[in-house]
Amino acid sequence: MILVSSCLAGMKVRYNGTDCLDDTIQSLLAGNQAVAVCPELLGGFVTPREPAEIVGGDGDDVLAGRARVIDKSGTDVTEMYIRGAHITLEKARGVGAKVVVLKENSPSCGSAMVYNGTFSGEKIAGHGVTAALLRQHGIEVASETQLQELPALLRGPKQRIIE
């Protein structure tokens, strides 16, 4: 079983009330191989909501208290992002997920890139808050751009044979 971002499953849960439907994700859900989650909704947000970005780093920095998640109006929404990340971690553990496929660039779900905190559309290398927490707990995190690698991710790291 894997967890997938609800927006990739076609649910209109993104900050602006849209989705990012992915046919592969939809097939996994239809085949009962995946469970959809939205860390932001789990953290207490509603749809639609103000866009938010991480200011001062990435998700690892947020979890360490060195960065904050701020919405476009200037409101600090860090605690809601952290709460959603922890609930998502518990859901991943509950279904025994070894891999979670999250929406790239999100301040919650970005697995390789997040917006830089200036609301200018510029991205930086880094993880969202949920992606960072899951990785810290040994769960593989991938984005929708890595779906072709999913079978290998589900098998886990290659085992070395010592003779």
PDB file of C-alpha atoms in Angstrom:
ATOM      1  CA  MET A   1       0.000   0.000   0.000  1.00  0.00           C
ATOM      2  CA  ILE A   2       1.191   3.506  -0.756  1.00  0.00           C
ATOM      3  CA  LEU A   3      -0.098   6.948   0.185  1.00  0.00           C
ATOM      4  CA  VAL A   4      -0.680   9.535  -2.529  1.00  0.00           C
ATOM      5  CA  SER A   5      -1.508  13.237  -2.483  1.00  0.00           C
ATOM      6  CA  SER A   6      -5.252  13.749  -2.749  1.00  0.00           C
ATOM      7  CA  CYS A   7      -4.810  16.404  -5.444  1.00  0.00           C
ATOM      8  CA  LEU A   8      -3.014  13.830  -7.636  1.00  0.00           C
ATOM      9  CA  ALA A   9      -6.012  11.540  -7.122  1.00  0.00           C
ATOM     10  CA  GLY A  10      -8.272  14.171  -8.673  1.00  0.00           C
ATOM     11  CA  MET A  11      -9.651  15.685  -5.480  1.00  0.00           C
ATOM     12  CA  LYS A  12     -10.025  19.461  -5.626  1.00  0.00           C
ATOM     13  CA  VAL A  13      -8.046  20.153  -2.444  1.00  0.00           C
ATOM     14  CA  ARG A  14      -5.220  22.422  -3.641  1.00  0.00           C
ATOM     15  CA  TYR A  15      -5.028  25.919  -2.174  1.00  0.00           C
ATOM     16  CA  ASN A  16      -6.976  27.310  -5.145  1.00  0.00           C
ATOM     17  CA  GLY A  17      -9.604  24.561  -5.229  1.00  0.00           C
ATOM     18  CA  THR A  18      -8.106  22.643  -8.154  1.00  0.00           C
ATOM     19  CA  ASP A  19      -6.613  19.185  -8.565  1.00  0.00           C
ATOM     20  CA  CYS A  20      -3.626  17.722 -10.425  1.00  0.00           C
ATOM     21  CA  LEU A  21      -5.237  14.473 -11.575  1.00  0.00           C
ATOM     22  CA  ASP A  22      -2.732  11.818 -12.575  1.00  0.00           C
ATOM     23  CA  ASP A  23      -4.021   8.740 -14.411  1.00  0.00           C
ATOM     24  CA  THR A  24      -1.444   6.415 -12.824  1.00  0.00           C
ATOM     25  CA  ILE A  25      -2.444   7.558  -9.338  1.00  0.00           C
ATOM     26  CA  GLN A  26      -6.100   7.143 -10.213  1.00  0.00           C
ATOM     27  CA  SER A  27      -5.389   3.556 -11.360  1.00  0.00           C
ATOM     28  CA  LEU A  28      -3.566   2.754  -8.113  1.00  0.00           C
ATOM     29  CA  LEU A  29      -6.538   4.004  -6.111  1.00  0.00           C
ATOM     30  CA  ALA A  30      -9.024   2.089  -8.263  1.00  0.00           C
ATOM     31  CA  GLY A  31      -6.971  -1.068  -7.721  1.00  0.00           C
ATOM     32  CA  ASN A  32      -6.931  -0.571  -3.938  1.00  0.00           C
ATOM     33  CA  GLN A  33      -3.134  -0.185  -4.024  1.00  0.00           C
ATOM     34  CA  ALA A  34      -3.127   3.375  -2.690  1.00  0.00           C
ATOM     35  CA  VAL A  35      -4.799   5.646  -0.154  1.00  0.00           C
ATOM     36  CA  ALA A  36      -5.195   9.380  -0.771  1.00  0.00           C
ATOM     37  CA  VAL A  37      -4.249  11.986   1.854  1.00  0.00           C
ATOM     38  CA  CYS A  38      -3.965  15.754   1.936  1.00  0.00           C
ATOM     39  CA  PRO A  39      -1.559  16.838   4.685  1.00  0.00           C
ATOM     40  CA  GLU A  40      -2.802  20.421   4.499  1.00  0.00           C
ATOM     41  CA  LEU A  41      -6.445  19.464   5.065  1.00  0.00           C
ATOM     42  CA  LEU A  42      -5.363  17.057   7.814  1.00  0.00           C
ATOM     43  CA  GLY A  43      -3.562  19.996   9.440  1.00  0.00           C
ATOM     44  CA  GLY A  44      -6.789  22.005   9.576  1.00  0.00           C
ATOM     45  CA  PHE A  45      -6.810  24.040   6.358  1.00  0.00           C
ATOM     46  CA  VAL A  46      -9.870  24.479   4.154  1.00  0.00           C
ATOM     47  CA  THR A  47     -10.177  24.767   0.387  1.00  0.00           C
ATOM     48  CA  PRO A  48      -9.713  27.317  -1.049  1.00  0.00           C
ATOM     49  CA  ARG A  49      -7.035  28.972   1.088  1.00  0.00           C
ATOM     50  CA  GLU A  50      -4.201  31.451   0.723  1.00  0.00           C
ATOM     51  CA  PRO A  51      -1.110  30.051  -0.988  1.00  0.00           C
ATOM     52  CA  ALA A  52       1.774  29.516   1.418  1.00  0.00           C
ATOM     53  CA  GLU A  53       5.531  29.155   1.084  1.00  0.00           C
ATOM     54  CA  ILE A  54       8.377  28.200   3.370  1.00  0.00           C
ATOM     55  CA  VAL A  55      10.420  31.227   4.435  1.00  0.00           C
ATOM     56  CA  GLY A  56      13.997  30.657   5.543  1.00  0.00           C
ATOM     57  CA  GLY A  57      14.676  27.154   4.254  1.00  0.00           C
ATOM     58  CA  ASP A  58      12.757  23.974   3.551  1.00  0.00           C
ATOM     59  CA  GLY A  59      10.667  21.425   5.453  1.00  0.00           C
ATOM     60  CA  ASP A  60      13.648  20.074   7.396  1.00  0.00           C
ATOM     61  CA  ASP A  61      14.322  23.633   8.582  1.00  0.00           C
ATOM     62  CA  VAL A  62      10.662  24.090   9.555  1.00  0.00           C
ATOM     63  CA  LEU A  63      10.723  20.905  11.630  1.00  0.00           C
ATOM     64  CA  ALA A  64      13.960  22.055  13.299  1.00  0.00           C
ATOM     65  CA  GLY A  65      12.452  25.478  14.104  1.00  0.00           C
ATOM     66  CA  ARG A  66      14.764  27.393  11.738  1.00  0.00           C
ATOM     67  CA  ALA A  67      12.125  28.318   9.113  1.00  0.00           C
ATOM     68  CA  ARG A  68       8.409  29.125   9.020  1.00  0.00           C
ATOM     69  CA  VAL A  69       5.517  28.568   6.626  1.00  0.00           C
ATOM     70  CA  ILE A  70       3.845  31.876   5.834  1.00  0.00           C
ATOM     71  CA  ASP A  71       0.767  32.449   3.687  1.00  0.00           C
ATOM     72  CA  LYS A  72       0.588  35.200   1.090  1.00  0.00           C
ATOM     73  CA  SER A  73      -1.173  37.540   3.557  1.00  0.00           C
ATOM     74  CA  GLY A  74       1.738  37.175   5.985  1.00  0.00           C
ATOM     75  CA  THR A  75       0.047  34.823   8.459  1.00  0.00           C
ATOM     76  CA  ASP A  76       2.294  32.217  10.071  1.00  0.00           C
ATOM     77  CA  VAL A  77       0.679  28.831   9.355  1.00  0.00           C
ATOM     78  CA  THR A  78       3.646  26.699  10.403  1.00  0.00           C
ATOM     79  CA  GLU A  79       1.853  24.778  13.144  1.00  0.00           C
ATOM     80  CA  MET A  80      -0.898  23.638  10.781  1.00  0.00           C
ATOM     81  CA  TYR A  81       1.714  22.311   8.340  1.00  0.00           C
ATOM     82  CA  ILE A  82       3.516  20.471  11.130  1.00  0.00           C
ATOM     83  CA  ARG A  83       0.241  19.036  12.462  1.00  0.00           C
ATOM     84  CA  GLY A  84      -0.719  17.795   8.990  1.00  0.00           C
ATOM     85  CA  ALA A  85       2.711  16.228   8.530  1.00  0.00           C
ATOM     86  CA  HIS A  86       2.426  14.287  11.794  1.00  0.00           C
ATOM     87  CA  ILE A  87      -1.095  13.053  10.994  1.00  0.00           C
ATOM     88  CA  THR A  88       0.100  11.968   7.540  1.00  0.00           C
ATOM     89  CA  LEU A  89       3.004  10.085   9.137  1.00  0.00           C
ATOM     90  CA  GLU A  90       0.543   8.229  11.386  1.00  0.00           C
ATOM     91  CA  LYS A  91      -1.665   7.393   8.395  1.00  0.00           C
ATOM     92  CA  ALA A  92       1.381   6.099   6.474  1.00  0.00           C
ATOM     93  CA  ARG A  93       2.327   3.920   9.422  1.00  0.00           C
ATOM     94  CA  GLY A  94      -1.270   2.760   9.794  1.00  0.00           C
ATOM     95  CA  VAL A  95      -1.424   1.364   6.252  1.00  0.00           C
ATOM     96  CA  GLY A  96       2.173   0.152   6.302  1.00  0.00           C
ATOM     97  CA  ALA A  97       3.215   2.487   3.495  1.00  0.00           C
ATOM     98  CA  LYS A  98       6.852   2.278   2.490  1.00  0.00           C
ATOM     99  CA  VAL A  99       6.426   4.825  -0.314  1.00  0.00           C
ATOM    100  CA  VAL A 100       4.416   8.043  -0.438  1.00  0.00           C
ATOM    101  CA  VAL A 101       3.821   9.917  -3.723  1.00  0.00           C
ATOM    102  CA  LEU A 102       3.360  13.629  -3.068  1.00  0.00           C
ATOM    103  CA  LYS A 103       2.762  16.725  -5.212  1.00  0.00           C
ATOM    104  CA  GLU A 104       6.025  18.398  -6.149  1.00  0.00           C
ATOM    105  CA  ASN A 105       6.744  22.046  -5.201  1.00  0.00           C
ATOM    106  CA  SER A 106       4.210  22.181  -2.362  1.00  0.00           C
ATOM    107  CA  PRO A 107       5.334  23.589   1.016  1.00  0.00           C
ATOM    108  CA  SER A 108       3.909  20.406   2.488  1.00  0.00           C
ATOM    109  CA  CYS A 109       4.510  17.772  -0.171  1.00  0.00           C
ATOM    110  CA  GLY A 110       7.476  18.888  -2.292  1.00  0.00           C
ATOM    111  CA  SER A 111       9.975  16.029  -2.478  1.00  0.00           C
ATOM    112  CA  ALA A 112      12.775  17.776  -4.394  1.00  0.00           C
ATOM    113  CA  MET A 113      11.699  21.394  -4.941  1.00  0.00           C
ATOM    114  CA  VAL A 114       9.707  24.001  -3.003  1.00  0.00           C
ATOM    115  CA  TYR A 115       8.937  27.649  -3.666  1.00  0.00           C
ATOM    116  CA  ASN A 116      11.536  29.994  -2.160  1.00  0.00           C
ATOM    117  CA  GLY A 117       9.296  31.981   0.193  1.00  0.00           C
ATOM    118  CA  THR A 118       9.066  35.168  -1.869  1.00  0.00           C
ATOM    119  CA  PHE A 119       5.830  34.356  -3.772  1.00  0.00           C
ATOM    120  CA  SER A 120       7.717  35.147  -6.987  1.00  0.00           C
ATOM    121  CA  GLY A 121       7.339  31.696  -8.544  1.00  0.00           C
ATOM    122  CA  GLU A 122      10.996  30.848  -7.940  1.00  0.00           C
ATOM    123  CA  LYS A 123      11.832  27.404  -6.613  1.00  0.00           C
ATOM    124  CA  ILE A 124      14.711  26.034  -4.565  1.00  0.00           C
ATOM    125  CA  ALA A 125      15.932  22.512  -3.933  1.00  0.00           C
ATOM    126  CA  GLY A 126      14.353  21.147  -0.771  1.00  0.00           C
ATOM    127  CA  HIS A 127      11.543  19.183   0.823  1.00  0.00           C
ATOM    128  CA  GLY A 128       8.136  20.241   2.015  1.00  0.00           C
ATOM    129  CA  VAL A 129       7.250  19.777   5.688  1.00  0.00           C
ATOM    130  CA  THR A 130       5.408  16.459   5.256  1.00  0.00           C
ATOM    131  CA  ALA A 131       7.995  15.072   2.839  1.00  0.00           C
ATOM    132  CA  ALA A 132      10.766  15.950   5.291  1.00  0.00           C
ATOM    133  CA  LEU A 133       9.019  14.320   8.259  1.00  0.00           C
ATOM    134  CA  LEU A 134       8.253  11.136   6.333  1.00  0.00           C
ATOM    135  CA  ARG A 135      11.863  10.865   5.173  1.00  0.00           C
ATOM    136  CA  GLN A 136      13.116  11.434   8.704  1.00  0.00           C
ATOM    137  CA  HIS A 137      11.075   8.377   9.678  1.00  0.00           C
ATOM    138  CA  GLY A 138      12.408   6.131   6.916  1.00  0.00           C
ATOM    139  CA  ILE A 139       9.535   6.396   4.453  1.00  0.00           C
ATOM    140  CA  GLU A 140      10.469   6.819   0.787  1.00  0.00           C
ATOM    141  CA  VAL A 141       8.980   9.978  -0.721  1.00  0.00           C
ATOM    142  CA  ALA A 142       8.531  10.456  -4.464  1.00  0.00           C
ATOM    143  CA  SER A 143       6.755  12.997  -6.624  1.00  0.00           C
ATOM    144  CA  GLU A 144       4.348  12.556  -9.496  1.00  0.00           C
ATOM    145  CA  THR A 145       7.323  13.023 -11.836  1.00  0.00           C
ATOM    146  CA  GLN A 146       8.813   9.765 -10.527  1.00  0.00           C
ATOM    147  CA  LEU A 147       5.836   7.474 -11.086  1.00  0.00           C
ATOM    148  CA  GLN A 148       7.721   5.452 -13.714  1.00  0.00           C
ATOM    149  CA  GLU A 149      10.192   4.569 -10.912  1.00  0.00           C
ATOM    150  CA  LEU A 150       7.432   3.400  -8.563  1.00  0.00           C
ATOM    151  CA  PRO A 151       7.985  -0.374  -8.998  1.00  0.00           C
ATOM    152  CA  ALA A 152      11.660   0.026  -8.042  1.00  0.00           C
ATOM    153  CA  LEU A 153      10.769   2.296  -5.115  1.00  0.00           C
ATOM    154  CA  LEU A 154       8.298  -0.277  -3.815  1.00  0.00           C
ATOM    155  CA  ARG A 155      10.977  -2.985  -3.950  1.00  0.00           C
ATOM    156  CA  GLY A 156      13.239  -0.791  -1.822  1.00  0.00           C
ATOM    157  CA  PRO A 157      16.993  -0.347  -2.033  1.00  0.00           C
ATOM    158  CA  LYS A 158      18.985  -3.008  -3.858  1.00  0.00           C
ATOM    159  CA  GLN A 159      20.397  -5.619  -1.555  1.00  0.00           C
ATOM    160  CA  ARG A 160      24.099  -6.288  -1.710  1.00  0.00           C
ATOM    161  CA  ILE A 161      25.135  -9.911  -1.726  1.00  0.00           C
ATOM    162  CA  ILE A 162      28.238 -10.655   0.316  1.00  0.00           C
ATOM    163  CA  GLU A 163      30.039 -13.842  -0.666  1.00  0.00           C
TER     164      GLU A 163
END
